[in-house]
CSV table of C-alpha atoms in Angstrom, one decimal:
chain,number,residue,atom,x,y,z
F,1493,UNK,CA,-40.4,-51.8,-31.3
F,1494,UNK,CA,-39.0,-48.8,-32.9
F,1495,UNK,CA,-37.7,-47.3,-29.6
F,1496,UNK,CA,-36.6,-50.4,-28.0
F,1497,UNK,CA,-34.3,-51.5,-30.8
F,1498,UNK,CA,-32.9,-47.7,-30.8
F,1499,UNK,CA,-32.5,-47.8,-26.5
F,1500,UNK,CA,-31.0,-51.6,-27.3
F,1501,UNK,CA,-27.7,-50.5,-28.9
F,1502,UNK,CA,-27.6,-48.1,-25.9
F,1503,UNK,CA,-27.6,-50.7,-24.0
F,1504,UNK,CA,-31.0,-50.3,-22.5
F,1505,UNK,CA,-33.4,-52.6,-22.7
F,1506,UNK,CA,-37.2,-52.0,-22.8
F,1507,UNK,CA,-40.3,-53.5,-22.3
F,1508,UNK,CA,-44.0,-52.1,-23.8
F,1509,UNK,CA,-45.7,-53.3,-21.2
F,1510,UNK,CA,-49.0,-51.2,-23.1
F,1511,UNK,CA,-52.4,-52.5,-22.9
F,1512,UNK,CA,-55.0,-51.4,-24.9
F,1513,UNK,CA,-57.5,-49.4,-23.1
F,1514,UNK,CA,-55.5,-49.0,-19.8
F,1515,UNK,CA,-56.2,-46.1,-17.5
F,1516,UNK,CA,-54.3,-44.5,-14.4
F,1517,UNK,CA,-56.1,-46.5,-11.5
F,1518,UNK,CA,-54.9,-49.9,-14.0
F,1519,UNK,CA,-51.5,-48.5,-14.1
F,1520,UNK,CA,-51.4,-48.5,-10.6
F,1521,UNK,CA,-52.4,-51.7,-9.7
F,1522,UNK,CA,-50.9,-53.7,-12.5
F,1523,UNK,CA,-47.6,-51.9,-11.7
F,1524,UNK,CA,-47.9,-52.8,-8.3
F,1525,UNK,CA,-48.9,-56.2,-9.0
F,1526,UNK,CA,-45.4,-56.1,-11.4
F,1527,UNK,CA,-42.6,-54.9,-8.2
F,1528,UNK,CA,-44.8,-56.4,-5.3
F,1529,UNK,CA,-45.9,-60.0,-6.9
F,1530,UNK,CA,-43.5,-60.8,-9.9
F,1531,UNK,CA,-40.7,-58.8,-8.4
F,1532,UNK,CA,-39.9,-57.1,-12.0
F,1533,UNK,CA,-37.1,-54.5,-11.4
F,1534,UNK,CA,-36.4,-51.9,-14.0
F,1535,UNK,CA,-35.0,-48.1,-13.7
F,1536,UNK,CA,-38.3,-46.2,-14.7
F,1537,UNK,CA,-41.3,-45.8,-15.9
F,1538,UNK,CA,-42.5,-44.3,-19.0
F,1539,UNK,CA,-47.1,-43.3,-18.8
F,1540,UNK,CA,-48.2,-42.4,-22.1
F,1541,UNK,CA,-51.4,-41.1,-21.0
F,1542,UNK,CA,-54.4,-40.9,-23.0
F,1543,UNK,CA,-57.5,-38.4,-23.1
F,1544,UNK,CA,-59.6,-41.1,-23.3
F,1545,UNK,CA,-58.2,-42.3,-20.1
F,1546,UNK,CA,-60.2,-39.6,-18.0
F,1547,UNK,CA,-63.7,-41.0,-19.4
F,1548,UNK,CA,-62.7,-44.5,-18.2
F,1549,UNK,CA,-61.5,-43.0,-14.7
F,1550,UNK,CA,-65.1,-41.1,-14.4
F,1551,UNK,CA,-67.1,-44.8,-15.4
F,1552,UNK,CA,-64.8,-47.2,-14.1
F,1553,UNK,CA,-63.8,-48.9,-10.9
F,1554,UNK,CA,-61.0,-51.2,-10.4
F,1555,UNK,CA,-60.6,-54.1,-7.7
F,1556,UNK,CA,-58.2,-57.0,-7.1
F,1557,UNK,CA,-59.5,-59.9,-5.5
F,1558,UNK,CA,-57.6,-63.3,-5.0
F,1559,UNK,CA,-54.5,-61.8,-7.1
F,1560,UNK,CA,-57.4,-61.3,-9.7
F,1561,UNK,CA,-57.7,-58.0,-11.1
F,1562,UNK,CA,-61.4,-57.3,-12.7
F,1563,UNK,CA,-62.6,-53.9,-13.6
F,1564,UNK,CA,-66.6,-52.7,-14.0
F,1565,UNK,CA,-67.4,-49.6,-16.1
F,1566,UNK,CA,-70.7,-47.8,-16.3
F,1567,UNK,CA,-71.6,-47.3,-20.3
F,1568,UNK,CA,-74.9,-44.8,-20.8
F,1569,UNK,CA,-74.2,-45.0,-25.0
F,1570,UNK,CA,-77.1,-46.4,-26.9
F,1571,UNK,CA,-76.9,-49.8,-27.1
F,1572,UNK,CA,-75.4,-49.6,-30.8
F,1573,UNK,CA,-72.7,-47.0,-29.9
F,1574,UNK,CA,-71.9,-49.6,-27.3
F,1575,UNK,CA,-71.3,-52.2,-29.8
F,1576,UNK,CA,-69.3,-50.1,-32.4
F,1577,UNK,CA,-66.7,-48.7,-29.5
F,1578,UNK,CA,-66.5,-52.4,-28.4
F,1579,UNK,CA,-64.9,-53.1,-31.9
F,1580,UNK,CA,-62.9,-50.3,-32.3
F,1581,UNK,CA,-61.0,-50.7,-29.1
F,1582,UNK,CA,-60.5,-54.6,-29.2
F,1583,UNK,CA,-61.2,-55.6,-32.8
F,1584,UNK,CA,-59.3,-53.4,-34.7
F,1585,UNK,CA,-59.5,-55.5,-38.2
F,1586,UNK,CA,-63.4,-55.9,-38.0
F,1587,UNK,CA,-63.5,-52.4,-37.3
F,1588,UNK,CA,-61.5,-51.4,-40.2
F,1589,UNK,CA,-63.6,-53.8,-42.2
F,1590,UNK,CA,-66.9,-52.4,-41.1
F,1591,UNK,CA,-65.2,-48.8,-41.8
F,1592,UNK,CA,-64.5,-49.7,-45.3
F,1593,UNK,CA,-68.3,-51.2,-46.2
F,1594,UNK,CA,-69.9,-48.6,-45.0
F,1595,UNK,CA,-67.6,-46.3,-47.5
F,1596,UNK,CA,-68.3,-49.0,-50.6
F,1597,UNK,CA,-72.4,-48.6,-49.5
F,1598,UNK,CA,-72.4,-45.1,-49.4
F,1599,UNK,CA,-73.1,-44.7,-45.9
F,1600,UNK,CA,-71.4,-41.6,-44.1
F,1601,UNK,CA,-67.9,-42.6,-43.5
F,1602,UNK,CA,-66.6,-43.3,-39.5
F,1603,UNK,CA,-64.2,-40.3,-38.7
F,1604,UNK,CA,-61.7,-39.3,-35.8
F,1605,UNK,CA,-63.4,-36.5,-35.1
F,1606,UNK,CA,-65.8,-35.4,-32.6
F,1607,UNK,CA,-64.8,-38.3,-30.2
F,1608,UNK,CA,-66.6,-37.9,-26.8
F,1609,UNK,CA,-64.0,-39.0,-25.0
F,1610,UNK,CA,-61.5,-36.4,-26.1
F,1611,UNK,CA,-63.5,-34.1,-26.0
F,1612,UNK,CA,-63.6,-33.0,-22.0
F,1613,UNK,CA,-60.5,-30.5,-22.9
F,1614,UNK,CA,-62.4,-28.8,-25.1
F,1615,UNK,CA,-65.9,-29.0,-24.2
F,1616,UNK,CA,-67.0,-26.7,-20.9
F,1617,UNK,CA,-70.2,-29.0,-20.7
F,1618,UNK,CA,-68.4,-32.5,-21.0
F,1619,UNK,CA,-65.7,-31.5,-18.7
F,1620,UNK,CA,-68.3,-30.6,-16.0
F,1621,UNK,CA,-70.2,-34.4,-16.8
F,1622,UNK,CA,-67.0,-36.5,-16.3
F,1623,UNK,CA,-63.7,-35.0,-17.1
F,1624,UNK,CA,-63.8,-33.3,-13.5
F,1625,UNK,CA,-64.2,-36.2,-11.9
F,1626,UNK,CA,-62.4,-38.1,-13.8
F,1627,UNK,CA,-59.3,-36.0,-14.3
F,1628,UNK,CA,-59.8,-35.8,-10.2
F,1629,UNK,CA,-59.3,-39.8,-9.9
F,1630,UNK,CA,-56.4,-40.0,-12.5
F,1631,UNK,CA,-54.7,-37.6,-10.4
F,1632,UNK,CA,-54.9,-39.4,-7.3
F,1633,UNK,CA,-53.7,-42.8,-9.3
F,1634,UNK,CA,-51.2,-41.5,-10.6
F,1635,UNK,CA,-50.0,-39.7,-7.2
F,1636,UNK,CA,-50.1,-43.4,-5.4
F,1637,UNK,CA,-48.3,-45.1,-8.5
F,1638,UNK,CA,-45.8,-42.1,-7.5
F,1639,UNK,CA,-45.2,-42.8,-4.2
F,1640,UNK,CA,-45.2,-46.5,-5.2
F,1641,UNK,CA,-42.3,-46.0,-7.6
F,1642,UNK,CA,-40.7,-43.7,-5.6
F,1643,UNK,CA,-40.2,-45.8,-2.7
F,1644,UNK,CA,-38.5,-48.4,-4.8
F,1645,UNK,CA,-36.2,-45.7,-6.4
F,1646,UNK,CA,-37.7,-46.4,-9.9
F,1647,UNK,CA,-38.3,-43.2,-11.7
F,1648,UNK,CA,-41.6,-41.6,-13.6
F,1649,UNK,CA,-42.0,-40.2,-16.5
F,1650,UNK,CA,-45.9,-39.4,-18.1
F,1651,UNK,CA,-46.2,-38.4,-21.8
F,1652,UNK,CA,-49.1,-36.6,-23.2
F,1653,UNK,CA,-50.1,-36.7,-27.2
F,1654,UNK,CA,-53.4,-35.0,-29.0
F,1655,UNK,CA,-56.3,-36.8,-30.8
F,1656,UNK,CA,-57.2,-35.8,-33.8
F,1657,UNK,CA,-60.2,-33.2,-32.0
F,1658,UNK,CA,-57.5,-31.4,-30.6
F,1659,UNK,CA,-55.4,-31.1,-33.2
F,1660,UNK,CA,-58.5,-30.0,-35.8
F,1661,UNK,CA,-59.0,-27.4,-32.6
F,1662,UNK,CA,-55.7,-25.9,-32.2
F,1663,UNK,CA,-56.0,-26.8,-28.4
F,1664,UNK,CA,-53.6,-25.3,-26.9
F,1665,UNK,CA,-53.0,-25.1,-24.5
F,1666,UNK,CA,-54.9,-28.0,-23.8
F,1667,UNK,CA,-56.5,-28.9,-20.1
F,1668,UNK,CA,-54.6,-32.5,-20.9
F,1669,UNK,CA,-51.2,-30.7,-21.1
F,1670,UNK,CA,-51.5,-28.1,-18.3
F,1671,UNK,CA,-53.6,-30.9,-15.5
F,1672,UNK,CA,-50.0,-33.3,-16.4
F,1673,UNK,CA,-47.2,-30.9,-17.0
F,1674,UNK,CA,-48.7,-29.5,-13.3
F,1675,UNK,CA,-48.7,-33.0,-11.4
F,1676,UNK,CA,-45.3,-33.6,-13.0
F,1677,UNK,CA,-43.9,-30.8,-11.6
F,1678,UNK,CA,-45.2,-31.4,-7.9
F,1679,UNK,CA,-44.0,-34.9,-8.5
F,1680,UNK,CA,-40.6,-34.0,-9.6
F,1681,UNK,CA,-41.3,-36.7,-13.1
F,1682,UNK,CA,-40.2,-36.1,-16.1
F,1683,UNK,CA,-43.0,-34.7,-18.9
F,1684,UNK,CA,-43.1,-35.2,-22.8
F,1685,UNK,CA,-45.6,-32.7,-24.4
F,1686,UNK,CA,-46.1,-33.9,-28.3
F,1687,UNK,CA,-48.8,-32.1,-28.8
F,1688,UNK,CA,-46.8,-29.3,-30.7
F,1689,UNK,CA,-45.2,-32.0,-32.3
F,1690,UNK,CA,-49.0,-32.5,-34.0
F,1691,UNK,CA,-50.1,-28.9,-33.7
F,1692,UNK,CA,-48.1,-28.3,-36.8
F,1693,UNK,CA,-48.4,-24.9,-38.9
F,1694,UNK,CA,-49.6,-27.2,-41.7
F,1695,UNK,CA,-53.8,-27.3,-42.3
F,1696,UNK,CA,-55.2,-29.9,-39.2
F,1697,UNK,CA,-56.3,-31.8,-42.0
F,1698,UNK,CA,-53.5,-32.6,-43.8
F,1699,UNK,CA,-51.5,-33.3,-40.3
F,1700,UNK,CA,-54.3,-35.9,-39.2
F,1701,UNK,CA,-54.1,-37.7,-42.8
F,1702,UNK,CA,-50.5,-37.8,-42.3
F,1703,UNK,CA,-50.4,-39.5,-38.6
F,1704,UNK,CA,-53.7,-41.2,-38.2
F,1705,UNK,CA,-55.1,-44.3,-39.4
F,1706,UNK,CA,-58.1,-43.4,-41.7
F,1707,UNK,CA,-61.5,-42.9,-39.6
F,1708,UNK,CA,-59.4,-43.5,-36.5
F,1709,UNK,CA,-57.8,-42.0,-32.9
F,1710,UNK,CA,-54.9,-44.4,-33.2
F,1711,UNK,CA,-51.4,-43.2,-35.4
F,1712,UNK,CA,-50.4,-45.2,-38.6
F,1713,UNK,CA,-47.1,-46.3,-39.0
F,1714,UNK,CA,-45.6,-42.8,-39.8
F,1715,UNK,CA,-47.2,-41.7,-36.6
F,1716,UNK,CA,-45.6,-44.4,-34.4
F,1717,UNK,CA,-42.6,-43.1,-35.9
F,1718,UNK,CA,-43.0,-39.9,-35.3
F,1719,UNK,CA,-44.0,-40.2,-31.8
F,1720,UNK,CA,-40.8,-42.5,-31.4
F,1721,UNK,CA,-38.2,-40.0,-32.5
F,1722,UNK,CA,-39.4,-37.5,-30.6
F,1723,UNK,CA,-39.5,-39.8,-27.3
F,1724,UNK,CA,-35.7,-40.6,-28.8
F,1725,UNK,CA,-34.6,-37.2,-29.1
F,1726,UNK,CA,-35.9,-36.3,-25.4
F,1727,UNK,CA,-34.4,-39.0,-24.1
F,1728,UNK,CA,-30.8,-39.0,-25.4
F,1729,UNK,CA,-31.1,-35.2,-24.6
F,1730,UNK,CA,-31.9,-35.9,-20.7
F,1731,UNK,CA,-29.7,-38.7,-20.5
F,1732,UNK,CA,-26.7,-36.2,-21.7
F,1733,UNK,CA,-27.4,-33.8,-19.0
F,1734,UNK,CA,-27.7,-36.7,-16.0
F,1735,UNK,CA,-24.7,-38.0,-17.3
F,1736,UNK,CA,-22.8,-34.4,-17.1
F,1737,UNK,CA,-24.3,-33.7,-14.0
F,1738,UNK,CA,-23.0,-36.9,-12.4
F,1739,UNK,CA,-19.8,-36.3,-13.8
F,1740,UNK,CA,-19.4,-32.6,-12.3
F,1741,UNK,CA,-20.3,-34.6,-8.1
């Protein structure tokens, strides 16, 4: 909301087309399903991609059938692991909720640290068990949602941001970063690194308290806002130079 009412008075209009818990190989098909199917048009096409999003690559497989897109993923948590990541990723207020009993009975409060599924960047021995892989398969979605975009002249640009693990870490740089910053250069896309915008000189602490909702992965409002100035401020500055270098043809 924040960076489509800035683009608006621009003159630019944009849509969040964001899902929760969307991954490369969904990108791909959901975009294609967007230009082939609906026949949406637009001028390009902003990835935010997530670290989580090479777990889900590494589990998951993705099919379309009858115009129907379903996806099965392989989960080896304990059955009550299961159930609490469920929550968290689609029922955020009951997660809250349970995050704030457990707090008022004593129990050992829910924190965004040590998050498996951030942790392949950092961890030699969870990168070998699925980020390989799936860092491998997110490359290869992202590659054909490349060409796919490319072929209708729409242009790419990923993002790449820190969880709170990475940021408690100093990791930097960070497998995320240099695997994305890479593929965007041999795809000619655009790439937005904010993970010095988290990796502040300020304790990790105090910079996760700051931008994160308590006990959680996901930014609070002042890190929505954050993360939307900064995609502002890149923006307007690549827009500038396009617009000179047109003018100079």
């Amino acid at each position: 909301a924040i960076a489509g009412e800035r683009l608006a008075q621009d003159g630019i209009e944009l849509l969040n087309a964001g899902v929760a818990s969307h991954y490369p190989g969904l990108h791909l098909l959901r975009t294609r399903y967007l230009v082939e199917t609906v026949g949406l048009r637009f001028d390009r096409l902003v990835v935010f991609l997530d670290l989580s999003d090479i777990q889900d690559e590494a589990l998951c497989d993705e099919s379309v059938s009858d115009g129907r897109m379903s996806i099965a993923c392989v989960d080896a948590k304990p059955l009550r692991r299961r159930l609490r990541a469920r929550i968290e990723r689609h029922a955020f207020l009951l997660h809250t909720f349970l995050n704030c009993a457990e707090r008022l009975l004593g129990f050992e409060p829910q924190t965004g640290l040590n998050r498996e599924r951030a942790l392949w960047t950092i961890d030699q021995g969870l990168f070998d068990s699925y980020g390989k892989k799936g860092l491998s398969r997110a490359i290869a979605h992202m590659d054909a949602l490349a060409e796919l975009l490319r072929g209708r002249g729409i242009g790419l640009t990923v993002a790449v941001y820190p969880w709170p693990d990475q940021i408690a870490r100093r990791d930097s740089p960070s497998r995320q970063v240099l695997a994305w910053r890479q593929w965007a250069e041999r795809q000619k896309a655009d790439f937005i690194d904010l993970f010095p915008v988290f990796l502040e000189p300020q304790p990790p602490e105090e910079t996760i308290r700051r931008y994160f909702i308590q006990g959680d992965v996901h930014w609070n409002e002042v890190g929505h806002r954050l993360v939307a100035e900064r995609f502002l401020e890149y923006y307007a500055k690549e827009l500038k130079g396009r617009l000179a270098a047109a003018a100079k043809r």
